[in-house]
């Protein structure tokens, strides 16, 4: 399988590019996720010419348009970083990135809650790093996350699920993206979308049903935007339970009374928070194989990302 291409703040890969010549190696990103993705490292401060080592810097002023200032000599270096950032995002357009992992708290790379110093000299955690801000504005549909937040199992699964969906979407478009392929894409992602938002699932279904009446480019843009919006919404115990019960309906005729009972109990344990999602999913996958359910076999909800990442193993 071709790897997912992700942008990443260079220091997270262990490269000594920080202001003090250090790094912020994150072993989950390099050793675990790194087996499935190909990273495109970006270090805004080093690449825009500030050098290594360099003076540390921080943000100050207006949270909507902050100034990047060197901490000791108080030089305003905003324009240098901004003009580099605008060029860099254009280059990144060619890289087919399906996501970006930013280094938290950085005045250049932080995605959110970066310190901004006010006139009173007090920091408030309300900012976005200069490069991260330019990137997110330029690529509003590309999933983004930060190293720290990726240690939260729910946020981690959400991000990784989205990068794999976006990769499949790009592949489908790359192969022509005709209406038939879009219908198949939608059909195979239906339950995954439902686990985030039944409302978005219905809107996407309508869009696909009326595909012939919309101009192709417009259809793709609308679909992708709604899809990414849906997947950003949190998938909860309740939403997953609904999907699991819905899945069970496909085996009405095949399951024995005992198998039905067992599946119901497992779903109930999941709903009460006793079991992780992987337990009912594994049982359902077993029945999909045993009773040869072609429609469910194709459902990405049952296999959204490599199982070795163990993203559904938390309670
Ligand atoms: S946080 Fe960003 S700017 Fe700072 S060293 Fe890491 S990649 Fe470079």
mmCIF file of C-alpha atoms and ligand atoms in Angstrom:
data_model
loop_
_atom_site.group_PDB
_atom_site.id
_atom_site.type_symbol
_atom_site.label_atom_id
_atom_site.label_comp_id
_atom_site.label_asym_id
_atom_site.label_seq_id
_atom_site.Cartn_x
_atom_site.Cartn_y
_atom_site.Cartn_z
ATOM 1 C CA UNK A 1 0.000 0.000 0.000
ATOM 2 C CA UNK A 2 1.344 3.419 -0.905
ATOM 3 C CA UNK A 3 2.118 5.432 2.221
ATOM 4 C CA UNK A 4 0.101 8.462 3.327
ATOM 5 C CA UNK A 5 2.029 11.672 2.823
ATOM 6 C CA UNK A 6 2.058 13.970 5.848
ATOM 7 C CA UNK A 7 3.728 17.286 6.538
ATOM 8 C CA UNK A 8 5.412 17.483 9.936
ATOM 9 C CA UNK A 9 7.356 19.983 12.021
ATOM 10 C CA UNK A 10 10.947 18.846 11.445
ATOM 11 C CA UNK A 11 12.007 18.856 15.114
ATOM 12 C CA UNK A 12 9.426 16.117 15.876
ATOM 13 C CA UNK A 13 11.466 13.732 13.729
ATOM 14 C CA UNK A 14 14.501 14.241 15.986
ATOM 15 C CA UNK A 15 16.289 16.680 13.667
ATOM 16 C CA UNK A 16 18.362 19.257 15.633
ATOM 17 C CA UNK A 17 16.655 22.337 14.192
ATOM 18 C CA UNK A 18 15.354 24.067 17.314
ATOM 19 C CA UNK A 19 16.581 27.511 18.353
ATOM 20 C CA UNK A 20 18.999 25.905 20.858
ATOM 21 C CA UNK A 21 20.168 23.201 18.428
ATOM 22 C CA UNK A 22 17.962 20.593 20.089
ATOM 23 C CA UNK A 23 14.982 18.566 18.842
ATOM 24 C CA UNK A 24 11.641 17.231 20.076
ATOM 25 C CA UNK A 25 11.713 13.644 18.853
ATOM 26 C CA UNK A 26 8.326 11.947 19.204
ATOM 27 C CA UNK A 27 8.729 8.165 19.101
ATOM 28 C CA UNK A 28 5.068 7.447 18.370
ATOM 29 C CA UNK A 29 5.311 9.588 15.250
ATOM 30 C CA UNK A 30 8.615 8.151 14.028
ATOM 31 C CA UNK A 31 8.471 4.498 15.111
ATOM 32 C CA UNK A 32 4.743 3.659 15.082
ATOM 33 C CA UNK A 33 2.869 6.011 12.757
ATOM 34 C CA UNK A 34 6.052 6.353 10.687
ATOM 35 C CA UNK A 35 5.582 2.796 9.388
ATOM 36 C CA UNK A 36 2.470 3.866 7.481
ATOM 37 C CA UNK A 37 3.222 7.424 6.456
ATOM 38 C CA UNK A 38 5.837 9.315 4.511
ATOM 39 C CA UNK A 39 6.822 12.569 6.171
ATOM 40 C CA UNK A 40 7.556 15.851 4.468
ATOM 41 C CA UNK A 41 9.455 17.793 7.163
ATOM 42 C CA UNK A 42 9.040 21.564 7.424
ATOM 43 C CA UNK A 43 10.929 23.788 9.875
ATOM 44 C CA UNK A 44 9.747 27.345 9.266
ATOM 45 C CA UNK A 45 12.390 29.090 11.379
ATOM 46 C CA UNK A 46 15.359 27.181 9.953
ATOM 47 C CA UNK A 47 14.067 27.185 6.351
ATOM 48 C CA UNK A 48 13.298 30.894 6.286
ATOM 49 C CA UNK A 49 16.883 31.730 7.197
ATOM 50 C CA UNK A 50 16.918 32.385 10.946
ATOM 51 C CA UNK A 51 19.756 29.849 11.333
ATOM 52 C CA UNK A 52 20.541 27.135 13.901
ATOM 53 C CA UNK A 53 21.107 27.944 16.696
ATOM 54 C CA UNK A 54 19.176 31.204 16.772
ATOM 55 C CA UNK A 55 17.665 33.570 19.252
ATOM 56 C CA UNK A 56 14.387 32.328 20.716
ATOM 57 C CA UNK A 57 11.248 34.191 19.633
ATOM 58 C CA UNK A 58 7.659 34.746 20.676
ATOM 59 C CA UNK A 59 4.397 36.250 19.465
ATOM 60 C CA UNK A 60 3.028 39.547 20.660
ATOM 61 C CA UNK A 61 0.274 42.057 19.893
ATOM 62 C CA UNK A 62 -3.004 41.457 18.050
ATOM 63 C CA UNK A 63 -4.084 37.781 18.260
ATOM 64 C CA UNK A 64 -5.556 38.038 14.708
ATOM 65 C CA UNK A 65 -2.294 39.358 13.245
ATOM 66 C CA UNK A 66 0.463 38.803 15.811
ATOM 67 C CA UNK A 67 4.046 39.944 15.476
ATOM 68 C CA UNK A 68 6.944 37.493 15.708
ATOM 69 C CA UNK A 69 9.660 39.069 17.824
ATOM 70 C CA UNK A 70 13.082 37.837 18.952
ATOM 71 C CA UNK A 71 13.016 37.551 22.722
ATOM 72 C CA UNK A 72 16.314 39.289 23.675
ATOM 73 C CA UNK A 73 17.018 41.795 20.876
ATOM 74 C CA UNK A 74 13.323 42.518 20.190
ATOM 75 C CA UNK A 75 13.645 42.327 16.382
ATOM 76 C CA UNK A 76 10.388 42.061 14.442
ATOM 77 C CA UNK A 77 10.891 39.102 12.073
ATOM 78 C CA UNK A 78 7.246 38.620 11.091
ATOM 79 C CA UNK A 79 7.611 39.657 7.439
ATOM 80 C CA UNK A 80 10.576 37.361 6.828
ATOM 81 C CA UNK A 81 8.666 34.328 8.115
ATOM 82 C CA UNK A 82 5.373 35.321 6.501
ATOM 83 C CA UNK A 83 6.769 35.841 3.006
ATOM 84 C CA UNK A 84 8.607 32.506 3.228
ATOM 85 C CA UNK A 85 5.412 30.790 4.496
ATOM 86 C CA UNK A 86 3.319 32.047 1.557
ATOM 87 C CA UNK A 87 5.884 30.613 -0.881
ATOM 88 C CA UNK A 88 6.258 27.341 1.029
ATOM 89 C CA UNK A 89 2.547 26.511 1.033
ATOM 90 C CA UNK A 90 2.515 26.881 -2.763
ATOM 91 C CA UNK A 91 5.372 24.360 -3.000
ATOM 92 C CA UNK A 92 3.572 22.023 -0.611
ATOM 93 C CA UNK A 93 0.571 21.994 -2.935
ATOM 94 C CA UNK A 94 2.591 19.648 -5.184
ATOM 95 C CA UNK A 95 3.313 17.221 -2.332
ATOM 96 C CA UNK A 96 -0.187 15.744 -2.135
ATOM 97 C CA UNK A 97 -0.233 15.998 1.673
ATOM 98 C CA UNK A 98 -3.105 14.262 3.459
ATOM 99 C CA UNK A 99 -2.371 15.914 6.810
ATOM 100 C CA UNK A 100 0.087 17.954 8.859
ATOM 101 C CA UNK A 101 1.419 17.368 12.374
ATOM 102 C CA UNK A 102 2.533 20.589 14.026
ATOM 103 C CA UNK A 103 4.809 21.123 17.023
ATOM 104 C CA UNK A 104 2.709 22.527 19.850
ATOM 105 C CA UNK A 105 3.405 25.867 21.578
ATOM 106 C CA UNK A 106 5.746 27.122 18.861
ATOM 107 C CA UNK A 107 5.299 30.753 17.687
ATOM 108 C CA UNK A 108 5.922 29.467 14.136
ATOM 109 C CA UNK A 109 4.486 25.951 14.118
ATOM 110 C CA UNK A 110 1.898 25.793 16.945
ATOM 111 C CA UNK A 111 -1.634 25.010 15.795
ATOM 112 C CA UNK A 112 -3.518 26.555 18.717
ATOM 113 C CA UNK A 113 -3.128 27.918 22.260
ATOM 114 C CA UNK A 114 0.257 29.476 21.455
ATOM 115 C CA UNK A 115 1.292 32.217 23.899
ATOM 116 C CA UNK A 116 0.777 35.791 22.728
ATOM 117 C CA UNK A 117 2.196 38.545 24.905
ATOM 118 C CA UNK A 118 -0.061 41.543 25.400
ATOM 119 C CA UNK A 119 0.892 45.168 26.043
ATOM 120 C CA UNK A 120 0.965 44.412 29.760
ATOM 121 C CA UNK A 121 3.710 41.844 29.083
ATOM 122 C CA UNK A 122 1.430 39.000 30.168
ATOM 123 C CA UNK A 123 1.123 35.901 27.932
ATOM 124 C CA UNK A 124 -2.269 34.533 26.933
ATOM 125 C CA UNK A 125 -2.590 31.124 25.278
ATOM 126 C CA UNK A 126 -4.807 32.191 22.400
ATOM 127 C CA UNK A 127 -2.503 32.269 19.371
ATOM 128 C CA UNK A 128 -1.556 30.235 16.323
ATOM 129 C CA UNK A 129 1.998 29.932 15.033
ATOM 130 C CA UNK A 130 2.659 32.075 11.959
ATOM 131 C CA UNK A 131 3.369 29.211 9.536
ATOM 132 C CA UNK A 132 0.632 26.977 10.979
ATOM 133 C CA UNK A 133 -1.858 29.827 10.465
ATOM 134 C CA UNK A 134 -0.849 30.333 6.821
ATOM 135 C CA UNK A 135 -0.953 26.568 6.175
ATOM 136 C CA UNK A 136 -4.423 26.060 7.687
ATOM 137 C CA UNK A 137 -5.826 29.003 5.746
ATOM 138 C CA UNK A 138 -4.335 27.767 2.473
ATOM 139 C CA UNK A 139 -5.409 24.127 2.986
ATOM 140 C CA UNK A 140 -8.661 24.315 4.978
ATOM 141 C CA UNK A 141 -9.626 20.712 4.142
ATOM 142 C CA UNK A 142 -6.357 19.027 5.103
ATOM 143 C CA UNK A 143 -6.504 17.419 8.582
ATOM 144 C CA UNK A 144 -4.071 18.983 11.061
ATOM 145 C CA UNK A 145 -2.998 18.027 14.567
ATOM 146 C CA UNK A 146 -0.301 18.708 17.137
ATOM 147 C CA UNK A 147 2.173 16.317 18.748
ATOM 148 C CA UNK A 148 0.744 16.732 22.272
ATOM 149 C CA UNK A 149 -2.899 16.292 21.261
ATOM 150 C CA UNK A 150 -2.005 13.099 19.408
ATOM 151 C CA UNK A 151 -1.349 11.448 22.771
ATOM 152 C CA UNK A 152 -5.094 11.639 23.423
ATOM 153 C CA UNK A 153 -6.498 8.334 22.042
ATOM 154 C CA UNK A 154 -9.727 9.915 20.736
ATOM 155 C CA UNK A 155 -7.968 12.774 18.932
ATOM 156 C CA UNK A 156 -5.338 10.367 17.635
ATOM 157 C CA UNK A 157 -7.909 8.046 16.089
ATOM 158 C CA UNK A 158 -9.857 10.950 14.646
ATOM 159 C CA UNK A 159 -6.783 12.420 12.931
ATOM 160 C CA UNK A 160 -5.476 9.112 11.598
ATOM 161 C CA UNK A 161 -8.912 8.100 10.343
ATOM 162 C CA UNK A 162 -9.199 11.397 8.455
ATOM 163 C CA UNK A 163 -5.776 11.132 6.807
ATOM 164 C CA UNK A 164 -6.594 7.651 5.501
ATOM 165 C CA UNK A 165 -9.994 8.800 4.208
ATOM 166 C CA UNK A 166 -8.395 11.760 2.458
ATOM 167 C CA UNK A 167 -5.788 9.467 0.883
ATOM 168 C CA UNK A 168 -8.528 7.190 -0.494
ATOM 169 C CA UNK A 169 -10.447 10.247 -1.725
ATOM 170 C CA UNK A 170 -7.368 11.584 -3.535
ATOM 171 C CA UNK A 171 -6.723 8.172 -5.095
ATOM 172 C CA UNK A 172 -10.297 7.993 -6.340
ATOM 173 C CA UNK A 173 -10.022 11.490 -7.850
ATOM 174 C CA UNK A 174 -6.590 10.610 -9.286
ATOM 175 C CA UNK A 175 -8.176 7.668 -11.122
ATOM 176 C CA UNK A 176 -10.656 9.953 -12.847
ATOM 177 C CA UNK A 177 -13.213 10.422 -10.077
ATOM 178 C CA UNK A 178 -16.198 9.687 -12.291
ATOM 179 C CA UNK A 179 -19.696 9.470 -10.822
ATOM 180 C CA UNK A 180 -19.581 5.666 -10.576
ATOM 181 C CA UNK A 181 -16.401 5.859 -8.468
ATOM 182 C CA UNK A 182 -17.902 8.542 -6.258
ATOM 183 C CA UNK A 183 -20.977 6.387 -5.670
ATOM 184 C CA UNK A 184 -18.741 3.484 -4.682
ATOM 185 C CA UNK A 185 -16.574 5.697 -2.467
ATOM 186 C CA UNK A 186 -19.656 7.010 -0.701
ATOM 187 C CA UNK A 187 -21.162 3.576 -0.315
ATOM 188 C CA UNK A 188 -17.983 2.170 1.279
ATOM 189 C CA UNK A 189 -17.641 5.109 3.689
ATOM 190 C CA UNK A 190 -21.328 5.350 4.584
ATOM 191 C CA UNK A 191 -21.105 3.731 8.022
ATOM 192 C CA UNK A 192 -17.869 5.503 8.882
ATOM 193 C CA UNK A 193 -19.551 8.842 8.167
ATOM 194 C CA UNK A 194 -22.620 7.741 10.128
ATOM 195 C CA UNK A 195 -20.408 7.111 13.168
ATOM 196 C CA UNK A 196 -19.609 10.837 13.142
ATOM 197 C CA UNK A 197 -22.779 12.466 11.866
ATOM 198 C CA UNK A 198 -25.957 10.895 10.529
ATOM 199 C CA UNK A 199 -27.007 14.362 9.331
ATOM 200 C CA UNK A 200 -23.872 14.763 7.188
ATOM 201 C CA UNK A 201 -24.324 11.189 5.961
ATOM 202 C CA UNK A 202 -27.805 12.076 4.703
ATOM 203 C CA UNK A 203 -26.587 15.290 3.010
ATOM 204 C CA UNK A 204 -23.723 13.456 1.319
ATOM 205 C CA UNK A 205 -26.136 10.745 0.187
ATOM 206 C CA UNK A 206 -28.393 13.383 -1.389
ATOM 207 C CA UNK A 207 -25.441 15.004 -3.089
ATOM 208 C CA UNK A 208 -24.360 11.692 -4.612
ATOM 209 C CA UNK A 209 -27.932 10.839 -5.653
ATOM 210 C CA UNK A 210 -28.161 14.138 -7.558
ATOM 211 C CA UNK A 211 -24.602 13.896 -8.924
ATOM 212 C CA UNK A 212 -25.674 14.068 -12.578
ATOM 213 C CA UNK A 213 -27.279 17.465 -12.067
ATOM 214 C CA UNK A 214 -24.129 19.166 -10.720
ATOM 215 C CA UNK A 215 -20.979 20.188 -12.550
ATOM 216 C CA UNK A 216 -18.193 17.663 -11.783
ATOM 217 C CA UNK A 217 -15.716 20.023 -10.093
ATOM 218 C CA UNK A 218 -18.469 21.597 -7.996
ATOM 219 C CA UNK A 219 -19.682 18.136 -6.938
ATOM 220 C CA UNK A 220 -16.198 17.069 -5.815
ATOM 221 C CA UNK A 221 -15.627 20.260 -3.870
ATOM 222 C CA UNK A 222 -18.965 20.052 -2.111
ATOM 223 C CA UNK A 223 -18.528 16.368 -1.316
ATOM 224 C CA UNK A 224 -14.991 16.701 0.037
ATOM 225 C CA UNK A 225 -15.842 19.705 2.139
ATOM 226 C CA UNK A 226 -18.915 18.020 3.706
ATOM 227 C CA UNK A 227 -16.991 14.770 4.182
ATOM 228 C CA UNK A 228 -14.108 16.385 6.059
ATOM 229 C CA UNK A 229 -16.556 18.466 8.105
ATOM 230 C CA UNK A 230 -18.394 15.272 9.109
ATOM 231 C CA UNK A 231 -15.272 13.358 10.086
ATOM 232 C CA UNK A 232 -14.107 16.212 12.293
ATOM 233 C CA UNK A 233 -17.174 15.719 14.493
ATOM 234 C CA UNK A 234 -16.580 13.469 17.440
ATOM 235 C CA UNK A 235 -17.556 9.838 17.124
ATOM 236 C CA UNK A 236 -19.193 8.907 20.439
ATOM 237 C CA UNK A 237 -20.237 5.718 22.252
ATOM 238 C CA UNK A 238 -23.829 6.455 21.310
ATOM 239 C CA UNK A 239 -23.116 7.075 17.616
ATOM 240 C CA UNK A 240 -20.936 3.950 17.363
ATOM 241 C CA UNK A 241 -23.560 1.878 19.152
ATOM 242 C CA UNK A 242 -26.136 2.995 16.570
ATOM 243 C CA UNK A 243 -23.828 1.950 13.753
ATOM 244 C CA UNK A 244 -23.077 -1.403 15.411
ATOM 245 C CA UNK A 245 -26.804 -2.113 15.829
ATOM 246 C CA UNK A 246 -27.350 -1.091 12.230
ATOM 247 C CA UNK A 247 -24.597 -3.529 11.184
ATOM 248 C CA UNK A 248 -26.239 -6.286 13.161
ATOM 249 C CA UNK A 249 -29.345 -5.867 11.023
ATOM 250 C CA UNK A 250 -27.435 -7.248 8.027
ATOM 251 C CA UNK A 251 -27.131 -10.638 9.736
ATOM 252 C CA UNK A 252 -30.771 -11.028 10.738
ATOM 253 C CA UNK A 253 -31.162 -14.259 8.830
ATOM 254 C CA UNK A 254 -27.701 -15.761 9.315
ATOM 255 C CA UNK A 255 -26.939 -15.428 13.020
ATOM 256 C CA UNK A 256 -28.076 -18.191 15.355
ATOM 257 C CA UNK A 257 -29.956 -17.164 18.506
ATOM 258 C CA UNK A 258 -26.782 -17.674 20.512
ATOM 259 C CA UNK A 259 -24.627 -15.612 18.141
ATOM 260 C CA UNK A 260 -27.225 -12.829 18.172
ATOM 261 C CA UNK A 261 -27.256 -12.848 21.954
ATOM 262 C CA UNK A 262 -23.470 -12.752 22.129
ATOM 263 C CA UNK A 263 -23.260 -9.829 19.710
ATOM 264 C CA UNK A 264 -25.969 -7.927 21.575
ATOM 265 C CA UNK A 265 -24.102 -8.419 24.844
ATOM 266 C CA UNK A 266 -20.804 -7.275 23.350
ATOM 267 C CA UNK A 267 -22.441 -4.150 21.868
ATOM 268 C CA UNK A 268 -24.065 -3.456 25.215
ATOM 269 C CA UNK A 269 -20.721 -3.766 27.033
ATOM 270 C CA UNK A 270 -19.210 -1.359 24.531
ATOM 271 C CA UNK A 271 -22.090 1.069 25.044
ATOM 272 C CA UNK A 272 -21.570 0.978 28.811
ATOM 273 C CA UNK A 273 -17.850 1.648 28.383
ATOM 274 C CA UNK A 274 -16.672 -1.794 29.547
ATOM 275 C CA UNK A 275 -15.175 -2.868 26.213
ATOM 276 C CA UNK A 276 -13.192 -0.926 23.608
ATOM 277 C CA UNK A 277 -14.692 -0.526 20.126
ATOM 278 C CA UNK A 278 -12.305 -3.114 18.704
ATOM 279 C CA UNK A 279 -14.217 -5.906 20.537
ATOM 280 C CA UNK A 280 -17.610 -5.598 18.757
ATOM 281 C CA UNK A 281 -15.795 -4.691 15.533
ATOM 282 C CA UNK A 282 -13.726 -7.888 15.677
ATOM 283 C CA UNK A 283 -16.806 -10.007 16.314
ATOM 284 C CA UNK A 284 -18.678 -8.372 13.434
ATOM 285 C CA UNK A 285 -15.673 -8.814 11.131
ATOM 286 C CA UNK A 286 -15.716 -12.481 12.088
ATOM 287 C CA UNK A 287 -19.381 -12.767 11.044
ATOM 288 C CA UNK A 288 -18.712 -10.821 7.838
ATOM 289 C CA UNK A 289 -16.168 -13.486 6.874
ATOM 290 C CA UNK A 290 -18.198 -16.405 8.127
ATOM 291 C CA UNK A 291 -21.431 -15.377 6.358
ATOM 292 C CA UNK A 292 -19.775 -13.656 3.401
ATOM 293 C CA UNK A 293 -21.403 -10.279 3.490
ATOM 294 C CA UNK A 294 -20.027 -8.493 0.390
ATOM 295 C CA UNK A 295 -21.500 -5.069 1.249
ATOM 296 C CA UNK A 296 -20.087 -5.089 4.777
ATOM 297 C CA UNK A 297 -16.784 -6.503 3.570
ATOM 298 C CA UNK A 298 -16.269 -3.256 1.689
ATOM 299 C CA UNK A 299 -17.201 -0.986 4.596
ATOM 300 C CA UNK A 300 -14.255 1.100 5.785
ATOM 301 C CA UNK A 301 -15.947 1.467 9.173
ATOM 302 C CA UNK A 302 -14.840 -2.099 9.862
ATOM 303 C CA UNK A 303 -11.258 -1.439 8.731
ATOM 304 C CA UNK A 304 -10.586 2.310 8.602
ATOM 305 C CA UNK A 305 -6.826 2.209 9.307
ATOM 306 C CA UNK A 306 -4.114 -0.409 9.965
ATOM 307 C CA UNK A 307 -5.208 -2.542 12.918
ATOM 308 C CA UNK A 308 -1.591 -2.620 14.180
ATOM 309 C CA UNK A 309 -1.972 1.025 15.210
ATOM 310 C CA UNK A 310 -4.445 -0.202 17.872
ATOM 311 C CA UNK A 311 -6.487 2.984 17.614
ATOM 312 C CA UNK A 312 -9.742 1.368 18.735
ATOM 313 C CA UNK A 313 -8.295 -0.464 21.716
ATOM 314 C CA UNK A 314 -9.030 2.196 24.340
ATOM 315 C CA UNK A 315 -12.083 2.347 26.609
HETATM 316 S S1 LIG B 1 8.731 24.068 16.302
HETATM 317 FE FE1 LIG B 1 8.708 24.513 14.143
HETATM 318 S S2 LIG B 1 10.100 26.221 13.888
HETATM 319 FE FE2 LIG B 1 10.512 25.366 15.894
HETATM 320 S S3 LIG B 1 12.156 23.906 15.518
HETATM 321 FE FE3 LIG B 1 10.257 22.766 15.368
HETATM 322 S S4 LIG B 1 9.798 22.790 13.212
HETATM 323 FE FE4 LIG B 1 11.295 24.390 13.558
#
